[in-house]
């Protein structure tokens, strides 16, 4: 595609519910990244994929968070049993390859609000 | 630990020049990025520096001093549309991007 796309753009959910956030990277980009950005704060790195593999999951905030990627394309970030502190914008980015200085291109983000 | 420092907020006047500083302490260095982020939007790439010196790109220039762990983004002929947050990010020895908290730039007429 022309750019990174994410869906939904906005998600409002009740505390305790599960949510799935989707990211479609730029076609041909083998690396995909997930970040969290709380209001007025910087980017918090969550996880990256090289191909369909996520070598390091230590950035995920808790075991309620999981992510997967299939077909070296679309990725989903799942948050189980959402808490109010999960409210943030979740940004996805992609680049040609990981372990490089390739520029990361960002999607528009999903704004998650947990009531 | 790894640390990126930027001023939280800066104010400048339309038509003027502003310099946004970034200092870093990271485990290794494989380049420094500047991104622009308008409120409610995704960050967009501005520049990448890996060698010392100044790189100019239109109204925007970025400078790097690796020995000092220091970079700045220089914006000339400021326009109202330049009101945004400017994020500094360093690529460490593991090629992971370490992000600063960003500098909110407010442009006044």
PDB file of C-alpha atoms in Angstrom:
ATOM      1  CA  UNK A   1       0.000   0.000   0.000  1.00  0.00           C
ATOM      2  CA  UNK A   2       0.932   3.656  -0.161  1.00  0.00           C
ATOM      3  CA  UNK A   3       1.474   3.983   3.555  1.00  0.00           C
ATOM      4  CA  UNK A   4       1.006   2.306   6.905  1.00  0.00           C
ATOM      5  CA  UNK A   5      -2.647   1.914   7.830  1.00  0.00           C
ATOM      6  CA  UNK A   6      -4.176   1.101  11.192  1.00  0.00           C
ATOM      7  CA  UNK A   7      -7.644   0.178  12.316  1.00  0.00           C
ATOM      8  CA  UNK A   8      -9.747   1.122  14.071  1.00  0.00           C
ATOM      9  CA  UNK A   9      -8.787   4.789  14.291  1.00  0.00           C
ATOM     10  CA  UNK A  10     -10.644   5.085  17.578  1.00  0.00           C
ATOM     11  CA  UNK A  11     -11.703   2.430  20.053  1.00  0.00           C
ATOM     12  CA  UNK A  12     -13.695   2.962  23.228  1.00  0.00           C
ATOM     13  CA  UNK A  13     -14.043  -0.077  25.452  1.00  0.00           C
ATOM     14  CA  UNK A  14     -15.053  -0.979  28.955  1.00  0.00           C
ATOM     15  CA  UNK A  15     -12.539  -2.028  31.574  1.00  0.00           C
ATOM     16  CA  UNK A  16     -12.007  -5.784  31.474  1.00  0.00           C
ATOM     17  CA  UNK A  17     -12.813  -6.241  27.776  1.00  0.00           C
ATOM     18  CA  UNK A  18     -10.326  -7.491  25.200  1.00  0.00           C
ATOM     19  CA  UNK A  19      -9.337  -5.356  22.198  1.00  0.00           C
ATOM     20  CA  UNK A  20      -7.555  -6.066  18.939  1.00  0.00           C
ATOM     21  CA  UNK A  21      -5.664  -3.405  17.050  1.00  0.00           C
ATOM     22  CA  UNK A  22      -4.609  -3.944  13.454  1.00  0.00           C
ATOM     23  CA  UNK A  23      -1.691  -2.649  11.431  1.00  0.00           C
ATOM     24  CA  UNK A  24      -1.040  -2.977   7.685  1.00  0.00           C
ATOM     25  CA  UNK A  25       2.565  -2.017   6.900  1.00  0.00           C
ATOM     26  CA  UNK A  26       3.975  -0.608   3.698  1.00  0.00           C
ATOM     27  CA  UNK A  27       4.199  -3.357   1.112  1.00  0.00           C
ATOM     28  CA  UNK A  28       7.688  -4.875   1.052  1.00  0.00           C
ATOM     29  CA  UNK A  29       8.641  -3.697   4.526  1.00  0.00           C
ATOM     30  CA  UNK A  30       9.838  -6.695   6.503  1.00  0.00           C
ATOM     31  CA  UNK A  31      10.114  -4.883   9.837  1.00  0.00           C
ATOM     32  CA  UNK A  32       7.097  -3.761  11.850  1.00  0.00           C
ATOM     33  CA  UNK A  33       7.021  -1.935  15.173  1.00  0.00           C
ATOM     34  CA  UNK A  34       4.383  -1.184  17.803  1.00  0.00           C
ATOM     35  CA  UNK A  35       4.583   1.854  20.089  1.00  0.00           C
ATOM     36  CA  UNK A  36       2.359   3.327  22.769  1.00  0.00           C
ATOM     37  CA  UNK A  37       2.023   7.073  23.296  1.00  0.00           C
ATOM     38  CA  UNK A  38       0.227   8.400  26.318  1.00  0.00           C
ATOM     39  CA  UNK A  39      -1.202  11.905  26.167  1.00  0.00           C
ATOM     40  CA  UNK A  40       1.547  14.505  26.074  1.00  0.00           C
ATOM     41  CA  UNK A  41       4.309  11.921  26.351  1.00  0.00           C
ATOM     42  CA  UNK A  42       6.936  10.384  24.102  1.00  0.00           C
ATOM     43  CA  UNK A  43       6.869   7.075  22.289  1.00  0.00           C
ATOM     44  CA  UNK A  44       7.100   3.892  24.352  1.00  0.00           C
ATOM     45  CA  UNK A  45       8.474   0.960  22.353  1.00  0.00           C
ATOM     46  CA  UNK A  46       6.419  -2.222  22.754  1.00  0.00           C
ATOM     47  CA  UNK A  47       7.578  -4.845  20.261  1.00  0.00           C
ATOM     48  CA  UNK A  48       8.998  -5.309  16.790  1.00  0.00           C
ATOM     49  CA  UNK A  49       8.756  -7.979  14.121  1.00  0.00           C
ATOM     50  CA  UNK A  50      11.341  -9.002  11.559  1.00  0.00           C
ATOM     51  CA  UNK A  51       9.251 -11.013   9.131  1.00  0.00           C
ATOM     52  CA  UNK A  52       6.759 -12.901  11.257  1.00  0.00           C
ATOM     53  CA  UNK A  53       9.131 -13.291  14.175  1.00  0.00           C
ATOM     54  CA  UNK A  54       9.230 -11.156  17.334  1.00  0.00           C
ATOM     55  CA  UNK A  55      12.637 -11.894  18.884  1.00  0.00           C
ATOM     56  CA  UNK A  56      12.181  -9.708  21.949  1.00  0.00           C
ATOM     57  CA  UNK A  57       8.888  -9.308  23.801  1.00  0.00           C
ATOM     58  CA  UNK A  58      10.357  -7.650  26.882  1.00  0.00           C
ATOM     59  CA  UNK A  59       8.930  -4.241  25.931  1.00  0.00           C
ATOM     60  CA  UNK A  60       5.345  -5.427  26.308  1.00  0.00           C
ATOM     61  CA  UNK A  61       3.967  -3.801  29.507  1.00  0.00           C
ATOM     62  CA  UNK A  62       2.365  -6.971  30.913  1.00  0.00           C
ATOM     63  CA  UNK A  63       1.254 -10.462  29.951  1.00  0.00           C
ATOM     64  CA  UNK A  64      -2.118  -8.959  28.988  1.00  0.00           C
ATOM     65  CA  UNK A  65      -0.417  -7.658  25.843  1.00  0.00           C
ATOM     66  CA  UNK A  66       0.388  -9.898  22.901  1.00  0.00           C
ATOM     67  CA  UNK A  67       1.134  -9.373  19.236  1.00  0.00           C
ATOM     68  CA  UNK A  68       1.395 -11.463  16.141  1.00  0.00           C
ATOM     69  CA  UNK A  69       2.175 -11.000  12.491  1.00  0.00           C
ATOM     70  CA  UNK A  70       1.262 -13.216   9.581  1.00  0.00           C
ATOM     71  CA  UNK A  71       2.386 -13.404   5.971  1.00  0.00           C
ATOM     72  CA  UNK A  72       5.072 -10.822   6.687  1.00  0.00           C
ATOM     73  CA  UNK A  73       2.231  -8.348   6.401  1.00  0.00           C
ATOM     74  CA  UNK A  74      -0.604  -7.500   8.745  1.00  0.00           C
ATOM     75  CA  UNK A  75      -0.006  -7.430  12.492  1.00  0.00           C
ATOM     76  CA  UNK A  76      -2.433  -7.416  15.391  1.00  0.00           C
ATOM     77  CA  UNK A  77      -1.800  -6.147  18.900  1.00  0.00           C
ATOM     78  CA  UNK A  78      -4.158  -7.710  21.430  1.00  0.00           C
ATOM     79  CA  UNK A  79      -4.807  -6.328  24.888  1.00  0.00           C
ATOM     80  CA  UNK A  80      -6.711  -8.637  27.201  1.00  0.00           C
ATOM     81  CA  UNK A  81      -8.716  -7.518  30.213  1.00  0.00           C
ATOM     82  CA  UNK A  82      -8.112  -3.854  29.436  1.00  0.00           C
ATOM     83  CA  UNK A  83      -7.351  -1.434  32.258  1.00  0.00           C
ATOM     84  CA  UNK A  84      -7.775   2.340  32.372  1.00  0.00           C
ATOM     85  CA  UNK A  85      -3.992   2.798  32.264  1.00  0.00           C
ATOM     86  CA  UNK A  86      -4.021   1.154  28.810  1.00  0.00           C
ATOM     87  CA  UNK A  87      -5.703   4.282  27.424  1.00  0.00           C
ATOM     88  CA  UNK A  88      -3.281   5.749  24.888  1.00  0.00           C
ATOM     89  CA  UNK A  89      -2.586   6.061  21.189  1.00  0.00           C
ATOM     90  CA  UNK A  90      -1.083   2.887  19.773  1.00  0.00           C
ATOM     91  CA  UNK A  91       1.190   3.596  16.826  1.00  0.00           C
ATOM     92  CA  UNK A  92       2.484   1.121  14.296  1.00  0.00           C
ATOM     93  CA  UNK A  93       5.504   1.742  12.072  1.00  0.00           C
ATOM     94  CA  UNK A  94       7.293  -0.220   9.380  1.00  0.00           C
ATOM     95  CA  UNK A  95      10.701  -0.144   7.740  1.00  0.00           C
ATOM     96  CA  UNK A  96      12.504  -2.097   5.049  1.00  0.00           C
ATOM     97  CA  UNK A  97      14.381  -4.264   7.523  1.00  0.00           C
ATOM     98  CA  UNK A  98      14.973  -4.400  11.267  1.00  0.00           C
ATOM     99  CA  UNK A  99      18.451  -4.166  12.811  1.00  0.00           C
ATOM    100  CA  UNK A 100      19.197  -1.251  10.553  1.00  0.00           C
ATOM    101  CA  UNK A 101      19.008   2.498  10.307  1.00  0.00           C
ATOM    102  CA  UNK A 102      16.152   2.355   7.825  1.00  0.00           C
ATOM    103  CA  UNK A 103      13.593   5.082   8.396  1.00  0.00           C
ATOM    104  CA  UNK A 104      10.460   4.011  10.215  1.00  0.00           C
ATOM    105  CA  UNK A 105       7.207   5.153   8.657  1.00  0.00           C
ATOM    106  CA  UNK A 106       4.265   5.520  10.989  1.00  0.00           C
ATOM    107  CA  UNK A 107       0.577   4.824  10.652  1.00  0.00           C
ATOM    108  CA  UNK A 108      -2.066   7.255  11.936  1.00  0.00           C
ATOM    109  CA  UNK A 109      -2.508   5.318  15.172  1.00  0.00           C
ATOM    110  CA  UNK A 110      -5.409   3.849  17.111  1.00  0.00           C
ATOM    111  CA  UNK A 111      -6.696   5.965  19.982  1.00  0.00           C
ATOM    112  CA  UNK A 112      -7.785   3.553  22.714  1.00  0.00           C
ATOM    113  CA  UNK A 113      -9.990   4.767  25.547  1.00  0.00           C
ATOM    114  CA  UNK A 114     -10.771   2.393  28.398  1.00  0.00           C
ATOM    115  CA  UNK A 115     -13.717   3.505  30.508  1.00  0.00           C
TER     116      UNK A 115
ATOM    117  CA  UNK B   1      20.731   3.482  31.333  1.00  0.00           C
ATOM    118  CA  UNK B   2      19.852   5.104  28.051  1.00  0.00           C
ATOM    119  CA  UNK B   3      18.620   8.665  28.052  1.00  0.00           C
ATOM    120  CA  UNK B   4      17.451  11.240  25.540  1.00  0.00           C
ATOM    121  CA  UNK B   5      16.861  14.818  26.760  1.00  0.00           C
ATOM    122  CA  UNK B   6      14.920  17.528  24.954  1.00  0.00           C
ATOM    123  CA  UNK B   7      13.231  20.675  26.239  1.00  0.00           C
ATOM    124  CA  UNK B   8       9.560  20.071  26.945  1.00  0.00           C
ATOM    125  CA  UNK B   9       8.246  23.183  25.236  1.00  0.00           C
ATOM    126  CA  UNK B  10       9.510  26.137  23.224  1.00  0.00           C
ATOM    127  CA  UNK B  11       7.836  29.231  21.859  1.00  0.00           C
ATOM    128  CA  UNK B  12       8.935  31.191  18.794  1.00  0.00           C
ATOM    129  CA  UNK B  13       7.600  33.896  16.504  1.00  0.00           C
ATOM    130  CA  UNK B  14       6.442  33.423  12.935  1.00  0.00           C
ATOM    131  CA  UNK B  15       9.266  34.234  10.526  1.00  0.00           C
ATOM    132  CA  UNK B  16      11.989  33.745  13.138  1.00  0.00           C
ATOM    133  CA  UNK B  17      14.539  30.958  13.687  1.00  0.00           C
ATOM    134  CA  UNK B  18      14.399  28.342  16.447  1.00  0.00           C
ATOM    135  CA  UNK B  19      16.892  25.701  17.565  1.00  0.00           C
ATOM    136  CA  UNK B  20      15.660  22.562  19.325  1.00  0.00           C
ATOM    137  CA  UNK B  21      18.385  20.709  21.213  1.00  0.00           C
ATOM    138  CA  UNK B  22      18.714  17.014  21.959  1.00  0.00           C
ATOM    139  CA  UNK B  23      21.344  15.390  24.152  1.00  0.00           C
ATOM    140  CA  UNK B  24      21.729  11.654  24.438  1.00  0.00           C
ATOM    141  CA  UNK B  25      23.450   8.914  26.378  1.00  0.00           C
ATOM    142  CA  UNK B  26      22.992   5.541  24.762  1.00  0.00           C
ATOM    143  CA  UNK B  27      24.700   2.183  24.528  1.00  0.00           C
ATOM    144  CA  UNK B  28      26.278   2.637  21.153  1.00  0.00           C
ATOM    145  CA  UNK B  29      25.250   4.942  18.351  1.00  0.00           C
ATOM    146  CA  UNK B  30      24.044   4.209  14.862  1.00  0.00           C
ATOM    147  CA  UNK B  31      22.540   7.535  13.976  1.00  0.00           C
ATOM    148  CA  UNK B  32      20.014  10.086  15.185  1.00  0.00           C
ATOM    149  CA  UNK B  33      16.582  10.816  13.761  1.00  0.00           C
ATOM    150  CA  UNK B  34      14.315  13.829  13.996  1.00  0.00           C
ATOM    151  CA  UNK B  35      10.578  13.415  13.509  1.00  0.00           C
ATOM    152  CA  UNK B  36       7.768  15.961  13.420  1.00  0.00           C
ATOM    153  CA  UNK B  37       4.423  15.149  15.021  1.00  0.00           C
ATOM    154  CA  UNK B  38       1.397  17.403  14.657  1.00  0.00           C
ATOM    155  CA  UNK B  39      -1.207  17.083  17.382  1.00  0.00           C
ATOM    156  CA  UNK B  40      -3.312  13.979  16.878  1.00  0.00           C
ATOM    157  CA  UNK B  41      -1.225  12.747  13.969  1.00  0.00           C
ATOM    158  CA  UNK B  42       1.544  10.222  13.406  1.00  0.00           C
ATOM    159  CA  UNK B  43       5.217  11.192  13.534  1.00  0.00           C
ATOM    160  CA  UNK B  44       6.746  11.958  10.146  1.00  0.00           C
ATOM    161  CA  UNK B  45      10.431  11.658   9.282  1.00  0.00           C
ATOM    162  CA  UNK B  46      12.468  14.861   9.022  1.00  0.00           C
ATOM    163  CA  UNK B  47      16.153  13.943   9.092  1.00  0.00           C
ATOM    164  CA  UNK B  48      18.818  11.378   9.858  1.00  0.00           C
ATOM    165  CA  UNK B  49      22.388  12.158  10.944  1.00  0.00           C
ATOM    166  CA  UNK B  50      25.128   9.610  11.498  1.00  0.00           C
ATOM    167  CA  UNK B  51      28.220  11.741  10.794  1.00  0.00           C
ATOM    168  CA  UNK B  52      29.226  14.939  12.566  1.00  0.00           C
ATOM    169  CA  UNK B  53      28.159  18.175  10.998  1.00  0.00           C
ATOM    170  CA  UNK B  54      25.212  20.067   9.634  1.00  0.00           C
ATOM    171  CA  UNK B  55      22.754  18.718   7.082  1.00  0.00           C
ATOM    172  CA  UNK B  56      20.447  21.211   5.453  1.00  0.00           C
ATOM    173  CA  UNK B  57      17.099  20.365   3.927  1.00  0.00           C
ATOM    174  CA  UNK B  58      15.155  23.429   2.907  1.00  0.00           C
ATOM    175  CA  UNK B  59      14.049  25.433   5.950  1.00  0.00           C
ATOM    176  CA  UNK B  60      15.118  22.624   8.272  1.00  0.00           C
ATOM    177  CA  UNK B  61      18.698  21.721   9.217  1.00  0.00           C
ATOM    178  CA  UNK B  62      19.994  19.098  11.627  1.00  0.00           C
ATOM    179  CA  UNK B  63      23.356  19.080  13.366  1.00  0.00           C
ATOM    180  CA  UNK B  64      25.211  16.275  15.113  1.00  0.00           C
ATOM    181  CA  UNK B  65      28.242  16.118  17.398  1.00  0.00           C
ATOM    182  CA  UNK B  66      28.915  12.506  18.351  1.00  0.00           C
ATOM    183  CA  UNK B  67      31.718  13.393  20.772  1.00  0.00           C
ATOM    184  CA  UNK B  68      29.348  15.631  22.730  1.00  0.00           C
ATOM    185  CA  UNK B  69      26.288  13.387  22.430  1.00  0.00           C
ATOM    186  CA  UNK B  70      24.415  16.365  21.050  1.00  0.00           C
ATOM    187  CA  UNK B  71      22.162  17.250  18.167  1.00  0.00           C
ATOM    188  CA  UNK B  72      19.945  20.147  17.248  1.00  0.00           C
ATOM    189  CA  UNK B  73      17.192  20.803  14.762  1.00  0.00           C
ATOM    190  CA  UNK B  74      17.191  24.292  13.290  1.00  0.00           C
ATOM    191  CA  UNK B  75      13.997  25.666  11.790  1.00  0.00           C
ATOM    192  CA  UNK B  76      14.222  28.866   9.743  1.00  0.00           C
ATOM    193  CA  UNK B  77      11.530  31.249   8.473  1.00  0.00           C
ATOM    194  CA  UNK B  78       9.035  29.752  10.875  1.00  0.00           C
ATOM    195  CA  UNK B  79       5.495  29.263   9.679  1.00  0.00           C
ATOM    196  CA  UNK B  80       2.373  28.652  11.728  1.00  0.00           C
ATOM    197  CA  UNK B  81       2.195  25.121  10.321  1.00  0.00           C
ATOM    198  CA  UNK B  82       5.512  24.351  12.047  1.00  0.00           C
ATOM    199  CA  UNK B  83       3.641  24.261  15.356  1.00  0.00           C
ATOM    200  CA  UNK B  84       4.122  20.631  16.337  1.00  0.00           C
ATOM    201  CA  UNK B  85       6.123  18.329  18.571  1.00  0.00           C
ATOM    202  CA  UNK B  86       9.635  17.458  17.442  1.00  0.00           C
ATOM    203  CA  UNK B  87      10.927  14.053  18.477  1.00  0.00           C
ATOM    204  CA  UNK B  88      14.582  13.106  18.722  1.00  0.00           C
ATOM    205  CA  UNK B  89      15.428   9.384  18.486  1.00  0.00           C
ATOM    206  CA  UNK B  90      18.785   7.628  18.657  1.00  0.00           C
ATOM    207  CA  UNK B  91      19.533   4.270  17.040  1.00  0.00           C
ATOM    208  CA  UNK B  92      21.576   2.326  19.603  1.00  0.00           C
ATOM    209  CA  UNK B  93      24.089  -0.483  19.200  1.00  0.00           C
ATOM    210  CA  UNK B  94      21.238  -3.000  18.841  1.00  0.00           C
ATOM    211  CA  UNK B  95      19.642  -0.838  16.146  1.00  0.00           C
ATOM    212  CA  UNK B  96      16.757  -0.094  18.456  1.00  0.00           C
ATOM    213  CA  UNK B  97      15.360   3.450  18.387  1.00  0.00           C
ATOM    214  CA  UNK B  98      15.461   5.201  21.752  1.00  0.00           C
ATOM    215  CA  UNK B  99      12.978   8.082  21.759  1.00  0.00           C
ATOM    216  CA  UNK B 100      13.021  11.403  23.557  1.00  0.00           C
ATOM    217  CA  UNK B 101       9.780  12.728  25.034  1.00  0.00           C
ATOM    218  CA  UNK B 102       9.566  15.388  22.333  1.00  0.00           C
ATOM    219  CA  UNK B 103       9.635  19.178  22.271  1.00  0.00           C
ATOM    220  CA  UNK B 104       6.356  20.994  21.750  1.00  0.00           C
ATOM    221  CA  UNK B 105       6.989  24.022  19.553  1.00  0.00           C
ATOM    222  CA  UNK B 106       4.453  26.843  19.721  1.00  0.00           C
ATOM    223  CA  UNK B 107       4.576  29.453  16.958  1.00  0.00           C
ATOM    224  CA  UNK B 108       3.055  32.861  17.675  1.00  0.00           C
ATOM    225  CA  UNK B 109       2.096  35.381  15.005  1.00  0.00           C
TER     226      UNK B 109
END
